[in-house]
Short mmCIF file of C-alpha atoms and ligand atoms in Angstrom, two decimals:
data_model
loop_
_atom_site.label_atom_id
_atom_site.label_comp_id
_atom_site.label_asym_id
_atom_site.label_seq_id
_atom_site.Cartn_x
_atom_site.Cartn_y
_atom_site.Cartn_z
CA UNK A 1 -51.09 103.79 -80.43
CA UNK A 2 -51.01 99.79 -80.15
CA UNK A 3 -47.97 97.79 -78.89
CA UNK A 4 -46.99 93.69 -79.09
CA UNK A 5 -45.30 92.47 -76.17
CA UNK A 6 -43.82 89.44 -77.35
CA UNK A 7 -42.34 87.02 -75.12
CA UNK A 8 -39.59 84.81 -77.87
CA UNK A 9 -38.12 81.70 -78.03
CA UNK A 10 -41.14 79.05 -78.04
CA UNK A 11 -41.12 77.13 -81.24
CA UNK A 12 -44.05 77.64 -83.43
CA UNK A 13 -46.24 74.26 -83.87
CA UNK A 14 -50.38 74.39 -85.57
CA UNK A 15 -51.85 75.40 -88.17
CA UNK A 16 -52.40 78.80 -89.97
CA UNK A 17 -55.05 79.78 -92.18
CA UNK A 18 -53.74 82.16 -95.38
CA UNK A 19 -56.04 85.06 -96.18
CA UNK A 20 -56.92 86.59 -99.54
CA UNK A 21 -54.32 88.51 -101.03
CA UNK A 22 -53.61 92.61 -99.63
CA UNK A 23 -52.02 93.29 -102.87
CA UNK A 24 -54.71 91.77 -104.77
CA UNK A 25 -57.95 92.70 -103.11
CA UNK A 26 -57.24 96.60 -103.29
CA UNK A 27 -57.17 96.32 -107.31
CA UNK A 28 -60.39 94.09 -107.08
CA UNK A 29 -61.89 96.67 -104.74
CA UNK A 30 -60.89 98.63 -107.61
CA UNK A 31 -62.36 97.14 -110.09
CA UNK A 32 -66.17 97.81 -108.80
CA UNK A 33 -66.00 101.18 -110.47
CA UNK A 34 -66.34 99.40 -113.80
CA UNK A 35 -69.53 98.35 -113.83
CA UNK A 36 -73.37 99.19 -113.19
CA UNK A 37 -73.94 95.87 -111.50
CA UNK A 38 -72.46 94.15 -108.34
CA UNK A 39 -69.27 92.78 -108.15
CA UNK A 40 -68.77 90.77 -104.98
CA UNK A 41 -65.41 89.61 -103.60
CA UNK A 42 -65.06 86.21 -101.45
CA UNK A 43 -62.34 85.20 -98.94
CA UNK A 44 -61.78 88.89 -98.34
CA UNK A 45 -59.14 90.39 -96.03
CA UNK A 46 -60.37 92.72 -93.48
CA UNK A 47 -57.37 94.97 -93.09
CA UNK A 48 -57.18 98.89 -92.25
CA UNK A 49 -56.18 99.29 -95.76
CA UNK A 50 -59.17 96.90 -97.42
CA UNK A 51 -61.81 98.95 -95.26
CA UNK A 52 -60.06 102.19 -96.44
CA UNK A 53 -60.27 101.40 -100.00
CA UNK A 54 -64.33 100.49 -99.32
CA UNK A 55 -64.71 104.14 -97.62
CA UNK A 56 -63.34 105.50 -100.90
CA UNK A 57 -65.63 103.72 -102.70
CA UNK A 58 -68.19 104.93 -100.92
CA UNK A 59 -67.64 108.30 -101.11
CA UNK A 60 -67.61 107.76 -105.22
CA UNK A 61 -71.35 106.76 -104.80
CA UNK A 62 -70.90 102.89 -104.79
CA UNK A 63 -72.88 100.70 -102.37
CA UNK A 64 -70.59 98.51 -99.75
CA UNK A 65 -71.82 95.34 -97.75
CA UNK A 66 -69.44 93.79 -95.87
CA UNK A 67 -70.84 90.39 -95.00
CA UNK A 68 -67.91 89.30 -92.04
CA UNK A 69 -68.83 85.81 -91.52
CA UNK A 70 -68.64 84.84 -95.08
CA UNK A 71 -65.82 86.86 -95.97
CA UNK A 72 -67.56 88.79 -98.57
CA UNK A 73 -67.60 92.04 -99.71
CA UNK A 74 -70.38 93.21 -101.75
CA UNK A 75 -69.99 96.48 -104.31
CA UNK A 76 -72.10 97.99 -106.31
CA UNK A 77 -71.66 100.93 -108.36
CA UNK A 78 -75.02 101.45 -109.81
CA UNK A 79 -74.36 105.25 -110.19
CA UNK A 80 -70.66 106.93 -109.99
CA UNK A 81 -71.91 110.19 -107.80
CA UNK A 82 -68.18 111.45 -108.07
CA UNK A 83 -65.13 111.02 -110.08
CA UNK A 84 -62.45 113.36 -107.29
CA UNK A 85 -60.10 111.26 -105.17
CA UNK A 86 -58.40 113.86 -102.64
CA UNK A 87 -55.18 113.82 -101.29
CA UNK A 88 -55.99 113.01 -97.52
CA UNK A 89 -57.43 109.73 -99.24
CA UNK A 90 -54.69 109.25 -101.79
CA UNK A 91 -52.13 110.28 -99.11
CA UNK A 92 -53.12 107.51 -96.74
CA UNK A 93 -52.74 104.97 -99.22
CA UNK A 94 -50.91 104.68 -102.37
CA UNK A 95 -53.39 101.89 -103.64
CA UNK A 96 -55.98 104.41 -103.63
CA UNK A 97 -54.89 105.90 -106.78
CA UNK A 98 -56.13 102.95 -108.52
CA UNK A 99 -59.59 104.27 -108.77
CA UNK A 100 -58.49 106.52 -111.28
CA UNK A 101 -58.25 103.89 -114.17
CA UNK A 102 -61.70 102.59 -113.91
CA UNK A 103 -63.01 105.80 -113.42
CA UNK A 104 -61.18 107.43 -116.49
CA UNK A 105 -63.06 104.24 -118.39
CA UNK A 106 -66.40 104.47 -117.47
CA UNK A 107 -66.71 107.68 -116.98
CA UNK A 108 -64.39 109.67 -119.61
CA UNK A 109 -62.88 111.57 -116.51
CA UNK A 110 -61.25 111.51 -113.56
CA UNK A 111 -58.58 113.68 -110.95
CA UNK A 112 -57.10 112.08 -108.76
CA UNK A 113 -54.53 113.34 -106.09
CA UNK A 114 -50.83 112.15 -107.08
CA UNK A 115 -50.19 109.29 -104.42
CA UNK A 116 -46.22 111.00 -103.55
CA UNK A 117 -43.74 108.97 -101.96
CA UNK A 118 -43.59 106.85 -99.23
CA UNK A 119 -41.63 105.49 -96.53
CA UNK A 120 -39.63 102.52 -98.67
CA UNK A 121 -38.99 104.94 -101.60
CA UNK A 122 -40.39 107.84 -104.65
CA UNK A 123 -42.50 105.18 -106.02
CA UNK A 124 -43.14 107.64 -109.51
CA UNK A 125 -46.69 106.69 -111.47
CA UNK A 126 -45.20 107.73 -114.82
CA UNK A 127 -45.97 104.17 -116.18
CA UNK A 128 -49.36 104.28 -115.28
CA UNK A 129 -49.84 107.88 -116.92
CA UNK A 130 -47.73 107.08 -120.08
CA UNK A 131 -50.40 104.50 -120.29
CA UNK A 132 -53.37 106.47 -120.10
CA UNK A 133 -51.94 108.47 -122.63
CA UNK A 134 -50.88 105.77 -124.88
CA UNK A 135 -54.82 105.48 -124.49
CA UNK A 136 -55.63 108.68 -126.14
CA UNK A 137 -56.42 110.12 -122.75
CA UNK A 138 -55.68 114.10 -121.99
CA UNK A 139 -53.40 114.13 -118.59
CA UNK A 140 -52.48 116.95 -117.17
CA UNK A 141 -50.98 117.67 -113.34
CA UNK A 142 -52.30 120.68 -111.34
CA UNK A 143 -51.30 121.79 -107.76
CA UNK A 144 -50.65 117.53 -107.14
CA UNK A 145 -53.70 116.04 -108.97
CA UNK A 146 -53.55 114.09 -112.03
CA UNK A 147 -56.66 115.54 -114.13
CA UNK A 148 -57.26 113.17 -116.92
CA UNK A 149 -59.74 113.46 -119.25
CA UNK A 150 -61.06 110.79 -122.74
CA UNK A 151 -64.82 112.62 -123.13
CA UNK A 152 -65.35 110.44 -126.13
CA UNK A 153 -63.96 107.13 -124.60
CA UNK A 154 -60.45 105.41 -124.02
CA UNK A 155 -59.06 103.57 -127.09
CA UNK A 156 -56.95 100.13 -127.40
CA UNK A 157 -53.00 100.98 -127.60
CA UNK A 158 -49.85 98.81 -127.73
CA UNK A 159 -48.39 99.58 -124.24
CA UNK A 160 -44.19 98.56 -123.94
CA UNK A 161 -43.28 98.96 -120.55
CA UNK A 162 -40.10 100.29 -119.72
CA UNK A 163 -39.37 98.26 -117.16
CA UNK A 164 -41.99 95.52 -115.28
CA UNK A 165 -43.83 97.87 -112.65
CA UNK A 166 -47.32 95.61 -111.18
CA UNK A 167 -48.93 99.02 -110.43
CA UNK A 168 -48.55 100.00 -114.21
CA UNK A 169 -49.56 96.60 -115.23
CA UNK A 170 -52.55 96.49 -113.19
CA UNK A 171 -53.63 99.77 -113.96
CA UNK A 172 -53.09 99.44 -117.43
CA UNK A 173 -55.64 96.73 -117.57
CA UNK A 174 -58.55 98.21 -115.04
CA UNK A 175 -58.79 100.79 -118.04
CA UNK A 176 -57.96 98.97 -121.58
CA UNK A 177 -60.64 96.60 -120.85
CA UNK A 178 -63.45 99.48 -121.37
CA UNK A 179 -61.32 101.09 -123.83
CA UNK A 180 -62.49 100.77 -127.53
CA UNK A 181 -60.98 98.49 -129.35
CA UNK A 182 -57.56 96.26 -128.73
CA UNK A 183 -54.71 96.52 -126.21
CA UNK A 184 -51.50 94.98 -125.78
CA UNK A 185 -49.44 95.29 -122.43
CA UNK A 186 -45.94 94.05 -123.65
CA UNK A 187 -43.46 93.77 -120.76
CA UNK A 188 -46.25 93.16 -118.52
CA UNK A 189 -45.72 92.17 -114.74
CA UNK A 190 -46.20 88.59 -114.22
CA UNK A 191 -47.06 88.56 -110.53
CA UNK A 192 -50.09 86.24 -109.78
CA UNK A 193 -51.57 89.11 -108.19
CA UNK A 194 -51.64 90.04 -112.49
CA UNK A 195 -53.49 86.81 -112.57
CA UNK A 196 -56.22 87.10 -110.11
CA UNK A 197 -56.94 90.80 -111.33
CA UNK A 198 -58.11 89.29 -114.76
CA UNK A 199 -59.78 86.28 -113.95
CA UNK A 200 -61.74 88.82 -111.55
CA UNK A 201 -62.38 90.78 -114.77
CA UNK A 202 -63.19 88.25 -116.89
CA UNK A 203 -65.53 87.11 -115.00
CA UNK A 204 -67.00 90.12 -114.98
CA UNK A 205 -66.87 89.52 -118.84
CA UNK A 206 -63.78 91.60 -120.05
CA UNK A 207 -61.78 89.61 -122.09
CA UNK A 208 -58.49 89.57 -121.04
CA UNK A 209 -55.76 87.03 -122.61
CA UNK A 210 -52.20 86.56 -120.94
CA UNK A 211 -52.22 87.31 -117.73
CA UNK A 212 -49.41 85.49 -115.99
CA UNK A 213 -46.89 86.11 -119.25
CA UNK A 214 -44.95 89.28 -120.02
CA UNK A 215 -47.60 89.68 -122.52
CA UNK A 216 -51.53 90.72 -122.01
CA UNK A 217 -53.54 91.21 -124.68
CA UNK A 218 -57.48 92.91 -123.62
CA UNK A 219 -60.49 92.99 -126.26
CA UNK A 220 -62.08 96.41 -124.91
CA UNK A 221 -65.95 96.03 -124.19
CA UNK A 222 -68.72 98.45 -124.07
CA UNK A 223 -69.77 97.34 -120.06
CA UNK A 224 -69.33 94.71 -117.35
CA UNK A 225 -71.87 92.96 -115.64
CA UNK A 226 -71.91 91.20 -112.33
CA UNK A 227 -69.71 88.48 -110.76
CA UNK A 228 -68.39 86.58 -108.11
CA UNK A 229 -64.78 85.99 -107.48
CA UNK A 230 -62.44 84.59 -104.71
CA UNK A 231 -59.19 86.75 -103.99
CA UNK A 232 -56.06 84.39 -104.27
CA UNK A 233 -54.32 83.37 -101.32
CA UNK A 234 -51.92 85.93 -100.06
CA UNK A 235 -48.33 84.86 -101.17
CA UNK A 236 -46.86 87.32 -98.19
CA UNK A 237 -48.67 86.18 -95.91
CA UNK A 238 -48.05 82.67 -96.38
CA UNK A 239 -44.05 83.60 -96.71
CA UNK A 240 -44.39 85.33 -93.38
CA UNK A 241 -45.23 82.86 -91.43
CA UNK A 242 -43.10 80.54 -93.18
CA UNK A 243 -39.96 82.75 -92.22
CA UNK A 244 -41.29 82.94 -88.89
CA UNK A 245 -41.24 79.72 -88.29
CA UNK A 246 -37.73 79.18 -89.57
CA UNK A 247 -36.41 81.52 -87.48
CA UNK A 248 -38.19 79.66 -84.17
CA UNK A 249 -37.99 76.44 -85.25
CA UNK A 250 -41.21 74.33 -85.49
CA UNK A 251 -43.78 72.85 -87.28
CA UNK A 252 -46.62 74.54 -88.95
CA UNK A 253 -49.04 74.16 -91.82
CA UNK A 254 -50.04 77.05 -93.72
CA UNK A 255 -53.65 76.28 -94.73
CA UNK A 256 -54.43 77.91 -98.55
CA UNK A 257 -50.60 78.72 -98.93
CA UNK A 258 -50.04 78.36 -102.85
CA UNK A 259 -46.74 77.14 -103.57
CA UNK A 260 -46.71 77.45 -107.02
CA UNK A 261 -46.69 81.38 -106.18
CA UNK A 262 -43.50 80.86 -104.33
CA UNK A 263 -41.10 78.85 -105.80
CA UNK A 264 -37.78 81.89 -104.91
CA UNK A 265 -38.78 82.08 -101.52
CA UNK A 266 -38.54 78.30 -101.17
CA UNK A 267 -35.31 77.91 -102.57
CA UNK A 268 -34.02 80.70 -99.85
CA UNK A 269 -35.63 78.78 -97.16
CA UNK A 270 -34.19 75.37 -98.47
CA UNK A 271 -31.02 76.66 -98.87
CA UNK A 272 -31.04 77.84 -94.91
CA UNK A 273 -32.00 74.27 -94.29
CA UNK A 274 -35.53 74.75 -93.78
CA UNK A 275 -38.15 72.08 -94.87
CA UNK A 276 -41.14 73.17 -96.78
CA UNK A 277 -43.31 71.05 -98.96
CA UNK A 278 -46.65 71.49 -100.58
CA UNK A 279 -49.16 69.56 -98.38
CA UNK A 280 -52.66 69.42 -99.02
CA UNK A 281 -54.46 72.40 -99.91
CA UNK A 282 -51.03 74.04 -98.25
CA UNK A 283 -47.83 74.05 -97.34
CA UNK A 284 -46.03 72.80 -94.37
CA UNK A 285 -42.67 74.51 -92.61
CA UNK A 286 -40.34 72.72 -90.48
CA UNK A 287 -37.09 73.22 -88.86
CA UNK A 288 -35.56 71.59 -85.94
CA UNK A 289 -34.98 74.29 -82.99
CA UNK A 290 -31.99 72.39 -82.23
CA UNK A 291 -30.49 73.25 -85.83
CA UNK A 292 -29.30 76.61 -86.86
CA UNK A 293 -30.18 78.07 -90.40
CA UNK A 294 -27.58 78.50 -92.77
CA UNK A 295 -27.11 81.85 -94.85
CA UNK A 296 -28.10 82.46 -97.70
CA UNK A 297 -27.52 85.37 -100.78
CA UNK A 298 -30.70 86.70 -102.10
CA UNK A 299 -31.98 89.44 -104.35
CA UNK A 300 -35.36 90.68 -104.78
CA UNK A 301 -37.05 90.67 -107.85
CA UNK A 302 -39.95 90.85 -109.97
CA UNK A 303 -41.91 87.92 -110.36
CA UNK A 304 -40.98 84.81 -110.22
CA UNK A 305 -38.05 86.14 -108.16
CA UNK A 306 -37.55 86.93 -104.78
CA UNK A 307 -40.15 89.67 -103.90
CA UNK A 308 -39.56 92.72 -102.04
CA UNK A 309 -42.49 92.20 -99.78
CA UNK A 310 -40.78 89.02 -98.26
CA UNK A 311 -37.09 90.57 -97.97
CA UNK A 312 -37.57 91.92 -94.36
CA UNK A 313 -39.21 88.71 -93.14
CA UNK A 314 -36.15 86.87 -94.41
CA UNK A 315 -33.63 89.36 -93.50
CA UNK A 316 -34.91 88.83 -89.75
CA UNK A 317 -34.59 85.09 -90.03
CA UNK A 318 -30.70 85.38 -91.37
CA UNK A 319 -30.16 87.37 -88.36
CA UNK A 320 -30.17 84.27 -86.64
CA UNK A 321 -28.28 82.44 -89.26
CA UNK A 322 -24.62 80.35 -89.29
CA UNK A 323 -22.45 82.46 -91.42
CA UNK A 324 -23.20 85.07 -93.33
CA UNK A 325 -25.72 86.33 -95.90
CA UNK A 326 -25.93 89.26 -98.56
CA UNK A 327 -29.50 90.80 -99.50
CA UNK A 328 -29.62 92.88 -102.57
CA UNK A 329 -32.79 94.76 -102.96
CA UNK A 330 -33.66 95.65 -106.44
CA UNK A 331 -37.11 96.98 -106.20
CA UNK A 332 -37.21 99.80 -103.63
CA UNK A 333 -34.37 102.22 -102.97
CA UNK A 334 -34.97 102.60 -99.36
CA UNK A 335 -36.40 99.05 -98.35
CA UNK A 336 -33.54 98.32 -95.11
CA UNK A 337 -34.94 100.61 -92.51
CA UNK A 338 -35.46 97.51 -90.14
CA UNK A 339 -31.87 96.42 -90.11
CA UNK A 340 -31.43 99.39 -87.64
CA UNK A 341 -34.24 98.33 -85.80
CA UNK A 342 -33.19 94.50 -86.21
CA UNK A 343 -29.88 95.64 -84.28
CA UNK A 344 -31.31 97.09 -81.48
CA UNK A 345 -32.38 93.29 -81.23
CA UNK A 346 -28.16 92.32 -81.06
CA UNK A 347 -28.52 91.53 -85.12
CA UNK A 348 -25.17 92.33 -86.90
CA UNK A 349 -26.51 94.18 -90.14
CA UNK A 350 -24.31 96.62 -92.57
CA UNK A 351 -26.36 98.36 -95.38
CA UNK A 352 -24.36 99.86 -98.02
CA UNK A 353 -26.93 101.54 -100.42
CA UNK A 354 -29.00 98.13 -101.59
CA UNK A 355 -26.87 95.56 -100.51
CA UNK A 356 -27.01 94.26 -96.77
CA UNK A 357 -24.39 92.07 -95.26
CA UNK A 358 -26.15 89.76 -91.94
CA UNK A 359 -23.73 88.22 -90.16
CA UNK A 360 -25.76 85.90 -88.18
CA UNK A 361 -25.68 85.76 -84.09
CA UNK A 362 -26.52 82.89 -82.54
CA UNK A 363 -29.34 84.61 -80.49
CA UNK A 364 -31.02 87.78 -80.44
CA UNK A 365 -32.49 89.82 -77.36
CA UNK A 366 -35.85 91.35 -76.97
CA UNK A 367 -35.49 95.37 -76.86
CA UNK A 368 -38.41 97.68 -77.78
CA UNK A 369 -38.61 98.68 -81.43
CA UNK A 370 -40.33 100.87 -83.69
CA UNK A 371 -41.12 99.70 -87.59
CA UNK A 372 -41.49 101.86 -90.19
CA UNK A 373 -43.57 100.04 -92.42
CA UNK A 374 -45.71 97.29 -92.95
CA UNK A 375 -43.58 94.44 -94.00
CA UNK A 376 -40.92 96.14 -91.80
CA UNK A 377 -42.93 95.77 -89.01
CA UNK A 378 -43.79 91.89 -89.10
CA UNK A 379 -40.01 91.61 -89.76
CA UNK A 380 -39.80 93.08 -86.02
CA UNK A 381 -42.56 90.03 -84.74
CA UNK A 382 -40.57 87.42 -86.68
CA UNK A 383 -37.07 88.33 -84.92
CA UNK A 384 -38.90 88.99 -81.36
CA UNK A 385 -40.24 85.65 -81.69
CA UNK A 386 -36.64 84.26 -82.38
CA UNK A 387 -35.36 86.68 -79.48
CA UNK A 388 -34.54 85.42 -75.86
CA UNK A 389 -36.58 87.63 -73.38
CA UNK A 390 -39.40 90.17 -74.22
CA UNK A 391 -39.45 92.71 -77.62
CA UNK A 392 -42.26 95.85 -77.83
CA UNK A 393 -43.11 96.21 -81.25
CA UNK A 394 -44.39 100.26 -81.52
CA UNK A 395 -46.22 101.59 -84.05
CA UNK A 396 -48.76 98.61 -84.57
CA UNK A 397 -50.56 100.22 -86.95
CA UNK A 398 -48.72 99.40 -89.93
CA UNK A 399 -49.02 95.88 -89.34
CA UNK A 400 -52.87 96.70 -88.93
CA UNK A 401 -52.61 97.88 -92.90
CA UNK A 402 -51.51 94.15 -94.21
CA UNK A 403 -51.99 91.12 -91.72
CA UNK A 404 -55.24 90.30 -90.10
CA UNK A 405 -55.45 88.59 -86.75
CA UNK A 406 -52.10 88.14 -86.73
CA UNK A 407 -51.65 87.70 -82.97
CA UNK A 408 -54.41 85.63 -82.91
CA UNK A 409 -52.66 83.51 -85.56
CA UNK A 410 -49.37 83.25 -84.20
CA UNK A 411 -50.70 82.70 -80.78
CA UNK A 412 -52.75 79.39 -81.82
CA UNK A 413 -49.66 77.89 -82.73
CA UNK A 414 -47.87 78.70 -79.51
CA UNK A 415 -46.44 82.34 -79.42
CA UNK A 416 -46.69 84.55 -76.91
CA UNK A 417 -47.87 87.42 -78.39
CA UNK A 418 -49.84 90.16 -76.95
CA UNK A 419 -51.53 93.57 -78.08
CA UNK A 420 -51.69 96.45 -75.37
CA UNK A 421 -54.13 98.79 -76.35
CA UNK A 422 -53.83 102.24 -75.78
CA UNK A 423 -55.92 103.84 -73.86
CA UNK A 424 -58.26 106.55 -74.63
CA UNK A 425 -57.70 109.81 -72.88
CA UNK A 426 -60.15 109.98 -70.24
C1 UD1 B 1 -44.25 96.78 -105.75
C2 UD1 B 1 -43.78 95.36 -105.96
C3 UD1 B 1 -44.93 94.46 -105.59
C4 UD1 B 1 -45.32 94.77 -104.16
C5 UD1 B 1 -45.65 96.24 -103.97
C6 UD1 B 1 -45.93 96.62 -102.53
C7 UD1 B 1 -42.31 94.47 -107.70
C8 UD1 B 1 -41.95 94.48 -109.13
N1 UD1 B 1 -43.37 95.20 -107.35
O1 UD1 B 1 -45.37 96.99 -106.57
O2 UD1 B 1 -44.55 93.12 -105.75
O3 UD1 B 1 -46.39 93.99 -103.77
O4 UD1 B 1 -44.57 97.00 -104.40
O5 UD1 B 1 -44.78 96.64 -101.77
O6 UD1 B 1 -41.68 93.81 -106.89
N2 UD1 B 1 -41.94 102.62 -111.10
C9 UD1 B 1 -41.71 103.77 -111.85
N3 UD1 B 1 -42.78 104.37 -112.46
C10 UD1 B 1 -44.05 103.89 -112.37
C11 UD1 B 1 -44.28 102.74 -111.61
C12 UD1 B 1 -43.20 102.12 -110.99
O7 UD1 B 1 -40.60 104.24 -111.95
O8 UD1 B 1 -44.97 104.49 -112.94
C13 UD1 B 1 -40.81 101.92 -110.44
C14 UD1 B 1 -40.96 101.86 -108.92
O9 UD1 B 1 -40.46 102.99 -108.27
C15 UD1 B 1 -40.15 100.61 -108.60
C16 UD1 B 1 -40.41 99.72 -109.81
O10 UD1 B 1 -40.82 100.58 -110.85
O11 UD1 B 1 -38.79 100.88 -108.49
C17 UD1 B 1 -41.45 98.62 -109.61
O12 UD1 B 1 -42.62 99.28 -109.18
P1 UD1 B 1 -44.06 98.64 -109.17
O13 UD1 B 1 -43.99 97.19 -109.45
O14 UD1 B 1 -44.96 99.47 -109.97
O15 UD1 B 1 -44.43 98.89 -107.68
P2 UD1 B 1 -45.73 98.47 -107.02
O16 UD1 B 1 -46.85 98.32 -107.95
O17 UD1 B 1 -45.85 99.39 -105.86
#
């Protein structure tokens, strides 16, 4: 398996171009299955878990092109050749169980292999079933594969989420807008992930209202036809780097960095003293090296809040931190396994169940480390990059699921940041 050797303490000083959004592309990916014709994607992120979801595809019949230096994938689902989505697929990635919406839509059936848990938590897909139902669909579970079945077509349904969940949201709509007749999502997620999902749709000629409010209202149609849409800038991305830099000190632009997608994670970082400002098509991130952040209390949230996909990043940069901080986490119950990780680093973390108290240091060390998960493991970068002397972050691959190039990126502004490869058995 991969390693990064990083070498910390240079400030971080460039520029940084923001990808297309993880979260978002996998539902887009997603949403190919809905329609005859060809539904490409621009500013697309390459990532082991974007060229996953395309393999699935593929083995469902549709076509893939993956045009690299355009950023562009291209899928067409002419013909659905089948409507089973195993477990070693599911199992991989959770994201994968989104092809059982759109499949249940266009095709009346579907079974798809229940995704399980995973590393941060149970992570149930009751919501999304409940839905399904709601939509006169016939669900039953056998030996760990959701079989549902709606021979003579999905129908609208008022939905009333329990609680906001953005998989049950998004799933929700990738079926109601084939379904006959009206839909209402009340309680909806908000998450401009939401947002990008139905202009993707709409273009696509659904006719989806409300995206973006706790509300979503979706006039079913009888097919989609082609279309062309741009994934929005990934807001995790762009708060990555942006913690990064905080906790190195520096000067960086991120380049496509939407602001207006993350208003909670600015007020953390101005509250630790950290400038950021909307600049351009961007956002720019400065601190002084010679200052020290301040802690800061956070909780995660659903959107507009704090999200859970950020708290790691942040955590790492209140390790560093004057005083200290508390971190609730509200989304995931198991969503600290870096802080042990973080204190092999000399970070002063306690975790009692979803509360963490960081009492900042005023340096870490480099030590070797192992991350557990994806936004766990760039967590790891962000505090090596703070750390005096050299960190080995193991088990690369998760960062390979969510951040492209991002050695490449970090390096261009400074870092010293290197992959080791492993080597194949000879
Ligand atoms: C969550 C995050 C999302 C993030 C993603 C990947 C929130 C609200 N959602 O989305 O921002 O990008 O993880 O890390 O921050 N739940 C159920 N039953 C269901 C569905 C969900 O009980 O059928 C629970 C989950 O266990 C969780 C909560 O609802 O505690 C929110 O889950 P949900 O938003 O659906 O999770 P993801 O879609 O994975």
């Amino acid at each position: 398996m991969d390693r990064i050797a990083i070498t910390g303490g240079a400030p971080l000083q460039g520029a940084i171009p923001i990808y297309g959004a993880k979260n978002s592309a996998l539902k887009l990916q997603a949403a190919a299955l809905l329609s005859a014709e060809p539904l490409m994607l621009e500013n697309m992120p390459d990532l082991a878990d974007t060229r996953f979801m395309a393999q699935l595809l593929k083995s469902l019949g549709v076509e893939i092109t993956w045009i690299k230096e355009t950023r562009t994938i291209r899928m067409h689902a002419a013909e659905i050749s089948s409507t089973i989505a195993p477990y070693d697929q599911v199992r991989k990635m959770r994201a994968s169980f989104n092809v059982l919406g759109p499949l249940l839509a266009r095709m009346g059936h579907a079974t798809v292999s229940l995704p399980g848990g995973c590393a941060i938590g149970a992570r149930p897909v009751d919501l999304h079933l409940k839905a399904f139902e709601a939509m006169g669909a016939d669900i039953h579970i056998e030996q760990g594969y959701v079989k549902a079945a709606a021979l003579r077509g999905l129908k609208g349904a008022e939905i009333e989420f329990p609680f906001v969940s953005v998989g049950a949201t998004e799933h929700a709509m990738l079926a109601a807008v084939l379904a006959k007749g009206d839909t209402v999502l009340k309680n909806a997620a908000r998450e401009p992930e939401i947002e990008d999902l139905a202009d993707c749709l709409n273009a696509m000629g659904a006719k989806v209202e409300g995206a973006g409010t706790s509300e979503i209202r979706i006039k079913g149609v009888d097919a989609l036809k082609s279309a062309k849409h741009k994934v929005v800038a990934d807001r995790i991305e762009t708060g990555t780097f942006a913690f990064a830099v905080a906790a190195t000190g520096g000067n960086v632009l991120l380049e496509g960095g939407r602001f207006e997608h993350l208003g909670a994670m600015m007020k953390v970082l101005r509250a630790a003293d950290v400038t950021i400002e909307a600049e351009g098509r961007g956002l720019r991130v400065q601190r002084s090296p010679r200052s020290r952040i301040k802690a800061v209390d956070f909780e995660t949230e659903p959107f507009p809040g704090f999200p859970t996909d950020l708290q790691a990043q942040a955590m790492a940069m209140l390790c560093v931190a004057d005083g200290q901080s508390r971190i609730k986490e509200t989304i995931f119950e198991n969503r600290f396994m870096h802080a042990p990780e973080l204190a092999r680093l000399g970070a002063q973390i306690t975790v009692h169940g979803n509360e963490a108290v960081v009492t900042g240091v005023p340096k870490l060390v480099g030590a070797p480390v192992m991350a557990t998960d994806l936004r766990a493991s760039v967590s790891l970068v962000i505090a090596g990059l703070a750390a005096e002397g050299e960190t080995i972050v193991n088990r690369v691959y998760h960062l390979d699921r969510g951040f492209e190039n991002l050695e490449a990126k970090l390096a261009a502004c400074g870092a010293q940041v290197t992959r080791m490869r492993e080597m194949e058995p000879a």
